[in-house]
PDB file of C-alpha atoms in Angstrom:
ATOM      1  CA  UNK F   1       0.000   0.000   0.000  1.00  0.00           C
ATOM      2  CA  UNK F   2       3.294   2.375   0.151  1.00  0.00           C
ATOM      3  CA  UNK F   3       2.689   4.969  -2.732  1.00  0.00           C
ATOM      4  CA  UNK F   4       5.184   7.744  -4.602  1.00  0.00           C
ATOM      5  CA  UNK F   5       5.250  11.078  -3.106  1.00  0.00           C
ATOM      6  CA  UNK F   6       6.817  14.157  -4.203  1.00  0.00           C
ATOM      7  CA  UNK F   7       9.977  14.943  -1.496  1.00  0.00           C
ATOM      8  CA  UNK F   8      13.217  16.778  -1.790  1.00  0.00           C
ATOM      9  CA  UNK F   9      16.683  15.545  -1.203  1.00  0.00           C
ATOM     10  CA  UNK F  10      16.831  14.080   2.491  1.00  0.00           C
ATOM     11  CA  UNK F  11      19.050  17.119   4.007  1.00  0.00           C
ATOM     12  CA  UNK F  12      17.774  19.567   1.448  1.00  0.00           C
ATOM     13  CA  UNK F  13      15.793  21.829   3.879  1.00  0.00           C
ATOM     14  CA  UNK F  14      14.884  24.917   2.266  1.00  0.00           C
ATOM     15  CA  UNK F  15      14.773  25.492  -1.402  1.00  0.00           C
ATOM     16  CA  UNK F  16      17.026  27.594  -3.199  1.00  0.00           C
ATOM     17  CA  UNK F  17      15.252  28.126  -6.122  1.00  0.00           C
ATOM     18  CA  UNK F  18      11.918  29.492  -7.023  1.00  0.00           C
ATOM     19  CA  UNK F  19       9.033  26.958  -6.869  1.00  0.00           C
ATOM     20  CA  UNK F  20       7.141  26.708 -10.191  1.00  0.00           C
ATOM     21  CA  UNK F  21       3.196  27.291  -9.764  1.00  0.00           C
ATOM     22  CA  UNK F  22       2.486  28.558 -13.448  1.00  0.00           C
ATOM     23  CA  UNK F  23       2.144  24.986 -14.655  1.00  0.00           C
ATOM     24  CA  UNK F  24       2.677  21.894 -11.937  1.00  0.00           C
ATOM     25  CA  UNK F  25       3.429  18.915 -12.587  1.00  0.00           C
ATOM     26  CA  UNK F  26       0.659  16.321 -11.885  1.00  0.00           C
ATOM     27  CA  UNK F  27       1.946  13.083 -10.357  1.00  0.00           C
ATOM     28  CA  UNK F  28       2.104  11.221  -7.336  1.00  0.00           C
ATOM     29  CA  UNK F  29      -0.328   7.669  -6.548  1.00  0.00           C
ATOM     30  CA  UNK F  30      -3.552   7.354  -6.452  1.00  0.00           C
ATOM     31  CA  UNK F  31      -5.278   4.794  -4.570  1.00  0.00           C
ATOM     32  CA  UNK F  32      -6.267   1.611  -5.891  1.00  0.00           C
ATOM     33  CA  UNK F  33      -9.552   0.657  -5.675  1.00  0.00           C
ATOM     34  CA  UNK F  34     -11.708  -1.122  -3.758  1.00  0.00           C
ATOM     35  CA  UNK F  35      -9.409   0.740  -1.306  1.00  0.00           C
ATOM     36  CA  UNK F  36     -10.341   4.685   0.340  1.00  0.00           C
ATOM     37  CA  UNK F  37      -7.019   5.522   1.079  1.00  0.00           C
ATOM     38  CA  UNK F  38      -3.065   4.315   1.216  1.00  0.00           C
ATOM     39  CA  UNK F  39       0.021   6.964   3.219  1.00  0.00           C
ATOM     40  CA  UNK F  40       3.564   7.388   1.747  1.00  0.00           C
ATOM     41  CA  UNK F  41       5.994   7.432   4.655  1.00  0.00           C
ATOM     42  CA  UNK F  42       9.423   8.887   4.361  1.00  0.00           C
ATOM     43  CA  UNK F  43      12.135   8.621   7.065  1.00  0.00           C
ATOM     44  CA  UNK F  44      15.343   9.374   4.965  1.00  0.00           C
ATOM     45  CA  UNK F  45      16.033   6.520   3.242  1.00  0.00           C
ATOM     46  CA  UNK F  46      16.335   6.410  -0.403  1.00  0.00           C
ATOM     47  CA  UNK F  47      12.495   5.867  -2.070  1.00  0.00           C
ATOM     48  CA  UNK F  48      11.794   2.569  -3.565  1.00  0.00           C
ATOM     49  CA  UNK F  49      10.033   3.975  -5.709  1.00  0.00           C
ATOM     50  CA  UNK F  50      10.417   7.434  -8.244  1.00  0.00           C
ATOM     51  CA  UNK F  51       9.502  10.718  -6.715  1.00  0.00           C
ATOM     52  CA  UNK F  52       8.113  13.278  -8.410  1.00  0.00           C
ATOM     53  CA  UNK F  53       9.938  16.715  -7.668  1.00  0.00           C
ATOM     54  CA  UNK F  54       8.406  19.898  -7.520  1.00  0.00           C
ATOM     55  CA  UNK F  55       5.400  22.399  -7.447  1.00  0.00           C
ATOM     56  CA  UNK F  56       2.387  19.062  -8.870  1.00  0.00           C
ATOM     57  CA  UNK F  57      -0.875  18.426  -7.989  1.00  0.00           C
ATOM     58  CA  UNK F  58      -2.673  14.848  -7.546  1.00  0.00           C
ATOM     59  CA  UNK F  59      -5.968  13.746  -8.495  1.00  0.00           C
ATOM     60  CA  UNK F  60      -6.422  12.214  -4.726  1.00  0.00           C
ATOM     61  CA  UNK F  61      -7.128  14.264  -1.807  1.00  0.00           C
ATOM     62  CA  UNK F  62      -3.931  14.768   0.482  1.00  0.00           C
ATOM     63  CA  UNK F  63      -3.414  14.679   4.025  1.00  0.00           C
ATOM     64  CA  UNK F  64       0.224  16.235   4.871  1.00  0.00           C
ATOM     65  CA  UNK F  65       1.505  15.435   8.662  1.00  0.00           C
ATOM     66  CA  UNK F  66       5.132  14.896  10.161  1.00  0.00           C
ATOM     67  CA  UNK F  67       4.768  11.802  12.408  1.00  0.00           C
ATOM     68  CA  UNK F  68       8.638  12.782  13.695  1.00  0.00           C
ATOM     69  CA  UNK F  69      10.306  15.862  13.650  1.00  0.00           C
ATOM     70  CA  UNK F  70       8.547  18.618  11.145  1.00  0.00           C
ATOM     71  CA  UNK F  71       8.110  19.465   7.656  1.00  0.00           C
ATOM     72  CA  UNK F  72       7.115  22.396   5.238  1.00  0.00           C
ATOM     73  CA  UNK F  73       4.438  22.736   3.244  1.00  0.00           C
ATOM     74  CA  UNK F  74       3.708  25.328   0.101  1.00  0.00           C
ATOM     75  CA  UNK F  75       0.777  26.213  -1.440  1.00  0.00           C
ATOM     76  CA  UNK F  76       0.321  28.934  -4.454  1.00  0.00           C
ATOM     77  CA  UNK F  77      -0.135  31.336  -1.448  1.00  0.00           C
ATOM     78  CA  UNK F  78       0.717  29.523   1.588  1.00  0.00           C
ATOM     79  CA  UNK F  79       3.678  28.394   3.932  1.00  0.00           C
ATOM     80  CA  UNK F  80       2.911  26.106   7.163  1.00  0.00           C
ATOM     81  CA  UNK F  81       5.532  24.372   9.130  1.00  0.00           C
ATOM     82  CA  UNK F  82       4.212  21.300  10.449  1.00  0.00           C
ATOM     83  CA  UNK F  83       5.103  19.267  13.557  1.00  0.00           C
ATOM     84  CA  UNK F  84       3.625  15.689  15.153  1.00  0.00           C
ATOM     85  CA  UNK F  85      -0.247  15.826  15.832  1.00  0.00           C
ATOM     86  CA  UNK F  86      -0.735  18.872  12.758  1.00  0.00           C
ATOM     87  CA  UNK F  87      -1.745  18.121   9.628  1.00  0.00           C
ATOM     88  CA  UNK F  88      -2.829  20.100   6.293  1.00  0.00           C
ATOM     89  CA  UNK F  89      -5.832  18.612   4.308  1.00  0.00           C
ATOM     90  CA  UNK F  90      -5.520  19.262   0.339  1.00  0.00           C
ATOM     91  CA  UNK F  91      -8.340  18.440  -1.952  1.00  0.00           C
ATOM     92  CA  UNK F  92      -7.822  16.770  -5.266  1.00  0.00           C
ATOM     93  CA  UNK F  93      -5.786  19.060  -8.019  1.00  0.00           C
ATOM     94  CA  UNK F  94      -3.997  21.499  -5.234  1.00  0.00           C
ATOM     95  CA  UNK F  95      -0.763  22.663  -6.243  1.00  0.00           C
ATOM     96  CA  UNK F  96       1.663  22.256  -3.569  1.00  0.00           C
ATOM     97  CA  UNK F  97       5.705  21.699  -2.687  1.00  0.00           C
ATOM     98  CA  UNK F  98       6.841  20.115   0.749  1.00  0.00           C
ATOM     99  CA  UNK F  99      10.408  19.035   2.201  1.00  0.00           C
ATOM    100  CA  UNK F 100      11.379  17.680   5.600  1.00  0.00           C
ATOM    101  CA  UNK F 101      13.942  18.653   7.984  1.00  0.00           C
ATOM    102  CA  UNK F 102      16.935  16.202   8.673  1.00  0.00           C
ATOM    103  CA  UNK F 103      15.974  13.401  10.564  1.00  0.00           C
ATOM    104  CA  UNK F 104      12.072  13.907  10.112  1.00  0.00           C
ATOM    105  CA  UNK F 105       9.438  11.008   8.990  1.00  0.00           C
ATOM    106  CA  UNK F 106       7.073  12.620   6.778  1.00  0.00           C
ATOM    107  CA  UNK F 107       3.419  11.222   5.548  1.00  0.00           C
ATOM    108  CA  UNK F 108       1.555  11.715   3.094  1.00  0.00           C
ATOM    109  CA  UNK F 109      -1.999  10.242   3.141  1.00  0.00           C
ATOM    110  CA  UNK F 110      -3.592  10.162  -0.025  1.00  0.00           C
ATOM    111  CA  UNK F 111      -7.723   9.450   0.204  1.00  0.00           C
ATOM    112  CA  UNK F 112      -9.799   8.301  -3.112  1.00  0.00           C
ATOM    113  CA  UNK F 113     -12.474  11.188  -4.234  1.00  0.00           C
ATOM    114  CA  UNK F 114     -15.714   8.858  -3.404  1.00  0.00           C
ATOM    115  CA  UNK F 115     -14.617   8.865   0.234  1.00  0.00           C
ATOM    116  CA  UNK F 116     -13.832  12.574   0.830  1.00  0.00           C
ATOM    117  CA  UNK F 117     -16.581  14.148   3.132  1.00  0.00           C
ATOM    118  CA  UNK F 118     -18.688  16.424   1.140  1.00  0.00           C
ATOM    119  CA  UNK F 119     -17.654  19.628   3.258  1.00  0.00           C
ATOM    120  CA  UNK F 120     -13.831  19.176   2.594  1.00  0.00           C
ATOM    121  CA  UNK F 121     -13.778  21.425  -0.458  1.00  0.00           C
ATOM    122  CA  UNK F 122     -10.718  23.517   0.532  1.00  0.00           C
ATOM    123  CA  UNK F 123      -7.688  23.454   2.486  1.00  0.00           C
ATOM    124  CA  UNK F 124      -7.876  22.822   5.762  1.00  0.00           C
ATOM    125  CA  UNK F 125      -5.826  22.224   9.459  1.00  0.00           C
ATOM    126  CA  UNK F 126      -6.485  18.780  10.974  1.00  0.00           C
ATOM    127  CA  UNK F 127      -5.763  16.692  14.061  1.00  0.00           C
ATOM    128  CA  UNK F 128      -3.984  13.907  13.696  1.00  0.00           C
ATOM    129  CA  UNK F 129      -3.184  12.499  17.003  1.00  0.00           C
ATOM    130  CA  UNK F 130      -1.265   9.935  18.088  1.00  0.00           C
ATOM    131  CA  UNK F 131      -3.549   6.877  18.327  1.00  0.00           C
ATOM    132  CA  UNK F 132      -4.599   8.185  14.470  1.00  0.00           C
ATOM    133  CA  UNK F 133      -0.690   8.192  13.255  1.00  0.00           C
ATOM    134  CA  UNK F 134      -0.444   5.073  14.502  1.00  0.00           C
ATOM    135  CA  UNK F 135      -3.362   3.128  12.556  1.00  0.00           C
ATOM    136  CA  UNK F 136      -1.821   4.937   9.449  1.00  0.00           C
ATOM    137  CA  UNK F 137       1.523   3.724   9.859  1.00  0.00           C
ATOM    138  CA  UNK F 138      -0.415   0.320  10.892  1.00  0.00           C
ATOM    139  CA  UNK F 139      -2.602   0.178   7.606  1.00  0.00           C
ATOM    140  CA  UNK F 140       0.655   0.708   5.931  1.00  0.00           C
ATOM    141  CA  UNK F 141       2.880  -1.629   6.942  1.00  0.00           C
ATOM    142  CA  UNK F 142       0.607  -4.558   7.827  1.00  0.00           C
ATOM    143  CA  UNK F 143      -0.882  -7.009   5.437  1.00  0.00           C
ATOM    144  CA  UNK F 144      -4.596  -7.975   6.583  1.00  0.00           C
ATOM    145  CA  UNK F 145      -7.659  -9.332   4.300  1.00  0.00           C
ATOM    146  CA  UNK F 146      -9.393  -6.367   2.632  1.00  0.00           C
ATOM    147  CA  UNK F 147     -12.629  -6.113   4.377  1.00  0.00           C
ATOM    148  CA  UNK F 148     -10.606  -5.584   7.184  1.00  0.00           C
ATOM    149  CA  UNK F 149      -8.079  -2.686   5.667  1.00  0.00           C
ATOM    150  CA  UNK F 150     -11.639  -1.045   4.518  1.00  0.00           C
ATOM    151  CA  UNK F 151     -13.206  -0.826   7.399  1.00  0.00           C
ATOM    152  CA  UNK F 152     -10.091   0.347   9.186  1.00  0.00           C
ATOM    153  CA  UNK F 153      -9.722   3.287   6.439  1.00  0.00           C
ATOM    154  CA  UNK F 154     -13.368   4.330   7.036  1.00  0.00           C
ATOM    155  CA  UNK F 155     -12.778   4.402  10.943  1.00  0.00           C
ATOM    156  CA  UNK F 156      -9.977   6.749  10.133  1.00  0.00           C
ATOM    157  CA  UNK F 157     -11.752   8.701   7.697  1.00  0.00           C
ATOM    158  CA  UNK F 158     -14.278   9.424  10.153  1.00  0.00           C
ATOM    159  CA  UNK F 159     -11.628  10.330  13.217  1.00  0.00           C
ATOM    160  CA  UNK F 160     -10.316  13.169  10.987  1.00  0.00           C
ATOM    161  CA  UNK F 161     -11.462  16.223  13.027  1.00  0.00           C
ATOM    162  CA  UNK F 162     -10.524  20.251  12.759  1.00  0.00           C
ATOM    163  CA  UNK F 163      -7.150  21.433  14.614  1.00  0.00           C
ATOM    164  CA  UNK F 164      -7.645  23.605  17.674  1.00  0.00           C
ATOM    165  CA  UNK F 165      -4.398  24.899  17.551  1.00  0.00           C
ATOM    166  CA  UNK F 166      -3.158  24.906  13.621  1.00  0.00           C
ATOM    167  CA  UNK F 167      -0.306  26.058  12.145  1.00  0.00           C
ATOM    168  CA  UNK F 168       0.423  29.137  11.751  1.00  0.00           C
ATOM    169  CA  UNK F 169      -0.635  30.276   7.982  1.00  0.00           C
ATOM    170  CA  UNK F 170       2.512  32.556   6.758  1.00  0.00           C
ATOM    171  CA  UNK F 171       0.745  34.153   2.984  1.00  0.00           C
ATOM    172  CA  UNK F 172       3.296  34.820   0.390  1.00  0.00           C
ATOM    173  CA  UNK F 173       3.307  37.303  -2.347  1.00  0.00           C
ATOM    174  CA  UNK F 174       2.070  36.588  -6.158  1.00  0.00           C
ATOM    175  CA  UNK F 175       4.631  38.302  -7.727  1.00  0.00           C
ATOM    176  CA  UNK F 176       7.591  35.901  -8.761  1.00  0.00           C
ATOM    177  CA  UNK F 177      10.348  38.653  -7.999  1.00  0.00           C
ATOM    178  CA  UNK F 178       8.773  39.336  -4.092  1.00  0.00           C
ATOM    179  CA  UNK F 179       8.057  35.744  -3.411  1.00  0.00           C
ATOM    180  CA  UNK F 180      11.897  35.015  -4.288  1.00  0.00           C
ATOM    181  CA  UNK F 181      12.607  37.885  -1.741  1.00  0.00           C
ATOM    182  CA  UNK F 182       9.794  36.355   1.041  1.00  0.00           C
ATOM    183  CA  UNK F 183      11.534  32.603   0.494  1.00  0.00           C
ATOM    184  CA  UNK F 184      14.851  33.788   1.481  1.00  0.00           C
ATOM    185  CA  UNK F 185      13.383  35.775   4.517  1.00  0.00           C
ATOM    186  CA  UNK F 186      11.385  32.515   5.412  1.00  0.00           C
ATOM    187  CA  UNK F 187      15.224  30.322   4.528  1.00  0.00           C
ATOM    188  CA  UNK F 188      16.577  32.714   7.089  1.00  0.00           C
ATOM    189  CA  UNK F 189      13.989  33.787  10.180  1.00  0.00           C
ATOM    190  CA  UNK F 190      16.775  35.012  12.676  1.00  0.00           C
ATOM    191  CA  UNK F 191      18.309  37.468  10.118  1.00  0.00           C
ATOM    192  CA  UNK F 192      18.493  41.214  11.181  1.00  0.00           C
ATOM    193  CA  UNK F 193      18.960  42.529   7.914  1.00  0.00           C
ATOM    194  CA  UNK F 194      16.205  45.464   7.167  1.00  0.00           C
ATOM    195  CA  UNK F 195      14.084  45.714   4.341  1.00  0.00           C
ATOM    196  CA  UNK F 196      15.806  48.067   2.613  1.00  0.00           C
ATOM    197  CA  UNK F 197      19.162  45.471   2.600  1.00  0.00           C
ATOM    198  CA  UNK F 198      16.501  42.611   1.469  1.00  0.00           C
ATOM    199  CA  UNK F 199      15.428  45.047  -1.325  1.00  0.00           C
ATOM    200  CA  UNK F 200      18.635  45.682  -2.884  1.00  0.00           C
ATOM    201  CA  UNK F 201      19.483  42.234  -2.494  1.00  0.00           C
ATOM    202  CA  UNK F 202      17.083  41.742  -5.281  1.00  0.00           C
ATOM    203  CA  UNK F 203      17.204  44.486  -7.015  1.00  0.00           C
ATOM    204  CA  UNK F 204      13.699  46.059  -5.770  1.00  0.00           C
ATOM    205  CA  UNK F 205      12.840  49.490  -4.335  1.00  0.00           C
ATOM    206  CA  UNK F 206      10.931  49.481  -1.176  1.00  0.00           C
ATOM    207  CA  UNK F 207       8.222  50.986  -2.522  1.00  0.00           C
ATOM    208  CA  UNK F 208       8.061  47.664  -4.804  1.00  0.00           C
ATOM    209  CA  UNK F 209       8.260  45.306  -1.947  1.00  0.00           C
ATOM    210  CA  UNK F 210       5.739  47.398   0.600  1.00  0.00           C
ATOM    211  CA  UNK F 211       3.384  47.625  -2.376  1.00  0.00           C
ATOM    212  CA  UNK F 212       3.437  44.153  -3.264  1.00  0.00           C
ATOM    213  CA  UNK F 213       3.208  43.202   0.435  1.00  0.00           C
ATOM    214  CA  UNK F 214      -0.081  45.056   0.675  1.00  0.00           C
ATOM    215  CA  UNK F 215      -1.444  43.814  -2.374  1.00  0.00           C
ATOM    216  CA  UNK F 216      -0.399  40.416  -1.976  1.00  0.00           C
ATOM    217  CA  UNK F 217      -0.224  39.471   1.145  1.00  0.00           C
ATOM    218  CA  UNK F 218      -2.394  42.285   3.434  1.00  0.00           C
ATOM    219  CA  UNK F 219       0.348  43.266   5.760  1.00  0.00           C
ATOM    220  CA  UNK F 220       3.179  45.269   6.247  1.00  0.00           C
ATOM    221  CA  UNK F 221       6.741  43.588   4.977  1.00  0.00           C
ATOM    222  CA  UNK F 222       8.014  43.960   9.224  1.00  0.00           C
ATOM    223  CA  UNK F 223       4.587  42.211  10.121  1.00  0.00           C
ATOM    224  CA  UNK F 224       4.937  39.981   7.671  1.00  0.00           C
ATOM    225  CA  UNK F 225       8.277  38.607   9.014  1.00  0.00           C
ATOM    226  CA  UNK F 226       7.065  38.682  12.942  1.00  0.00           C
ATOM    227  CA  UNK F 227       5.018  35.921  11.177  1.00  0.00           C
ATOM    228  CA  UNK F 228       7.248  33.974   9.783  1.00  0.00           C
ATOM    229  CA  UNK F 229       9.966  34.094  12.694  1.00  0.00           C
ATOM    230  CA  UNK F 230       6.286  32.952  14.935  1.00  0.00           C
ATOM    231  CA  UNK F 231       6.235  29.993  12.490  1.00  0.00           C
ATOM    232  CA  UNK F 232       9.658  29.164  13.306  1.00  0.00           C
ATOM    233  CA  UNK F 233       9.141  29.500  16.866  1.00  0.00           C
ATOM    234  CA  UNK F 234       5.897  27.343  17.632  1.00  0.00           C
ATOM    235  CA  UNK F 235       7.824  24.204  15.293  1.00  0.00           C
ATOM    236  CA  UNK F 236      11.219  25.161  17.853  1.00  0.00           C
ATOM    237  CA  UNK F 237       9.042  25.197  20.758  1.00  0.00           C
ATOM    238  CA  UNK F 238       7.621  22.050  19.769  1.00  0.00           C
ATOM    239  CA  UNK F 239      10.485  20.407  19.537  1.00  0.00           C
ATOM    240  CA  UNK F 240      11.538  20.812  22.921  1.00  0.00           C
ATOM    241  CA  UNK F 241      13.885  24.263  22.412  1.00  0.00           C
ATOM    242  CA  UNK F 242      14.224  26.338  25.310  1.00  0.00           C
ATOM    243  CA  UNK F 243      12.493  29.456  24.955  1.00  0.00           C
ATOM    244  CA  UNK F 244      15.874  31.994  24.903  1.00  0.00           C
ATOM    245  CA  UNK F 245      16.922  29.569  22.105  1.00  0.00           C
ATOM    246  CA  UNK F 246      14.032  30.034  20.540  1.00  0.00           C
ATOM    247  CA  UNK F 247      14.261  34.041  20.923  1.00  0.00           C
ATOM    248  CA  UNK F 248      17.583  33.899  19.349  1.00  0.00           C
ATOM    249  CA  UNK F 249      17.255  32.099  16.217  1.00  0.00           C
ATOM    250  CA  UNK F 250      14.167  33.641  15.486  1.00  0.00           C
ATOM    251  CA  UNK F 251      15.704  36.597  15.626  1.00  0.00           C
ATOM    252  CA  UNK F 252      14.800  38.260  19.119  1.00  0.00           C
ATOM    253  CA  UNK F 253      17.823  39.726  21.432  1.00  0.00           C
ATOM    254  CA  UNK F 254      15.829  39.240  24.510  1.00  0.00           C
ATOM    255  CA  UNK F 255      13.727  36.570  25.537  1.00  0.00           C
ATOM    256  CA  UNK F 256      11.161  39.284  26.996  1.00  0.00           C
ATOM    257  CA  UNK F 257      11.080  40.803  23.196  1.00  0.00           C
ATOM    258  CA  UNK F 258      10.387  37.735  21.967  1.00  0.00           C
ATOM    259  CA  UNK F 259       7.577  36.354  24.191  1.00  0.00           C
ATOM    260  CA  UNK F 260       5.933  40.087  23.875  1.00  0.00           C
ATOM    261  CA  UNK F 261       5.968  39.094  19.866  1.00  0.00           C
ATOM    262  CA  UNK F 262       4.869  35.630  20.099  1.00  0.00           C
ATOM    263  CA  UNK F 263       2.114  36.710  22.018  1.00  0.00           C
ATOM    264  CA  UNK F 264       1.239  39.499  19.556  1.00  0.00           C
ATOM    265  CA  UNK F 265       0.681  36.905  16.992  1.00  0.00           C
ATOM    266  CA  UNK F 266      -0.949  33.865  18.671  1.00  0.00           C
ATOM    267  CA  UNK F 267      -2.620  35.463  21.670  1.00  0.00           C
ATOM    268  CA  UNK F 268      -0.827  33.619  23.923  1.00  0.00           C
ATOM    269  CA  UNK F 269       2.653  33.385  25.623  1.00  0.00           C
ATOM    270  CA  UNK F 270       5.236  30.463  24.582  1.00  0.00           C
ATOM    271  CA  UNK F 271       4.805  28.954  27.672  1.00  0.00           C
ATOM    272  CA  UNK F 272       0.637  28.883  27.217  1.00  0.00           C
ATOM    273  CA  UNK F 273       1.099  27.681  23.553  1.00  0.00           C
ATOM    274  CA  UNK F 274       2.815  24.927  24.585  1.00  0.00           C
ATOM    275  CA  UNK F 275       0.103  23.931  26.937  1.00  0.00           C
ATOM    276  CA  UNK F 276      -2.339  24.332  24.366  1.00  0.00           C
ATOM    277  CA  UNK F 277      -0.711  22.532  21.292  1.00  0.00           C
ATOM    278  CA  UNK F 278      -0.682  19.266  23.417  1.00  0.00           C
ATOM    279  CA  UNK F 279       1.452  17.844  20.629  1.00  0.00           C
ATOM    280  CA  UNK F 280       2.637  14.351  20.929  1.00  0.00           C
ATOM    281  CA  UNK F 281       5.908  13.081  22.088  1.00  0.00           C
ATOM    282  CA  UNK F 282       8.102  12.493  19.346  1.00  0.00           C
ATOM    283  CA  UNK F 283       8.847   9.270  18.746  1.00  0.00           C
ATOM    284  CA  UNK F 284      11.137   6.945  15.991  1.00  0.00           C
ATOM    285  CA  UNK F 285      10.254   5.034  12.980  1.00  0.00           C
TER     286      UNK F 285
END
């Protein structure tokens, strides 16, 4: 039941080069019927099987969620770093890029049209708790006669349930030239360089880049970033990372400054978040 997924280069992070959204690929596995659904599941070790690379779409819904460590997903206007018990529902034909950190297991649950609940027309954050992970990894690597495997997959179907505590949703600009500037913001949260030094790395006036922020994305450029260093915080403090850590490589000199920020953004402090989030101990594969 292990199907192709699009991944990067294990140790490939962050892409250096601009994603592609003007014509993506289509590719990936679609589930076989009589079966609802089947998960890829990625851990570092070369694929089996060929990958596509890539901005592509699939003609199967998509369920995205790290079951260790955390991973990065891209939509058209859309970053959202994931970590254990998140997870990012795509329906069928939505462009889309994703890449692991080292040392991550990444899955990728792909679900057949005719069992996709009628409401799940757009993106959208879901739970996927531990007990959940663990009949997906269990469907996955265990053989077992099909009526069984289908009513196991419609038991899961039907645990799927909205995230309380989602990602946080960091929108990127439309225009190719700004969205290379925003990805090597987003490649480098803890940066202190201003926007003027990001605009003349790329040739841009700030008038460009503040316009196209507006336009684009709704938000000052130095809001903007508070959001994407806050996306880099709640996957650090999800991992484990002492808070100062976390203040320092997303960018903050003081602990205090960064707490006042992350609190700006999610409505709560680090230390609340991480009461909130609940997410699962990490665990190998």
């Amino acid at each position: 039941m292990l199907a192709t997924v699009p991944v990067r280069e294990r140790g490939e992070t962050r892409p250096a080069v601009a994603l592609r959204w003007a014509e993506p690929s289509a590719g990936g596995a679609e589930v076989t019927a009589p079966y609802l659904l089947t998960t890829a599941v990625f851990d570092g070790s070369p694929p089996a099987v060929p990958v596509v690379p890539g901005v592509h779409t699939h003609s199967d819904g998509l369920l995205v969620w790290p079951h260790h460590g955390s991973l990065t997903l891209h939509t058209r206007d859309t970053v959202r770093r994931l970590v254990p018990g998140q997870g990012i529902w795509l329906p069928p034909g939505t462009p889309h890029d994703s890449w692991s950190d080292p040392g991550s297991v990444s899955c990728y649950t792909y679900v057949t049209s005719a069992a996709i609940p009628p409401h799940w027309t757009a993106q959208r954050p879901l739970r996927v708790r531990r007990a959940l992970q663990e009949m997906l990894l269990h469907l996955d690597a265990t053989p077992m006669p099909d009526d069984l495997r289908l009513r196991t997959q419609r038991v899961v179907i039907e645990l799927l349930e909205e995230d309380p505590c989602p990602a946080i949703d960091v929108p990127v600009p439309a225009d190719a030239r700004i969205r290379a500037l925003a990805d090597d913001v987003m490649r480098d949260p803890e940066s202190e360089l201003s926007l003027e030094a990001w605009a003349a790395r790329h040739a841009l006036s700030v008038r460009t880049v503040n316009r196209a922020f507006g336009r684009d994305v709704g938000m000052s450029f130095a809001r903007w970033r508070s959001l994407v260093r806050m996306s880099e915080a709640t996957t650090l403090l999800a991992q484990g990372r002492p808070v100062n850590l976390v203040a320092h490589r997303c960018g903050y000199s003081t602990t205090s400054a960064f707490s006042a920020a992350f609190r700006r953004v999610t409505g709560v402090s680090p230390t609340g978040y991480l009461r909130e989030q609940t997410v699962p101990a990490q665990s190998g594969h």
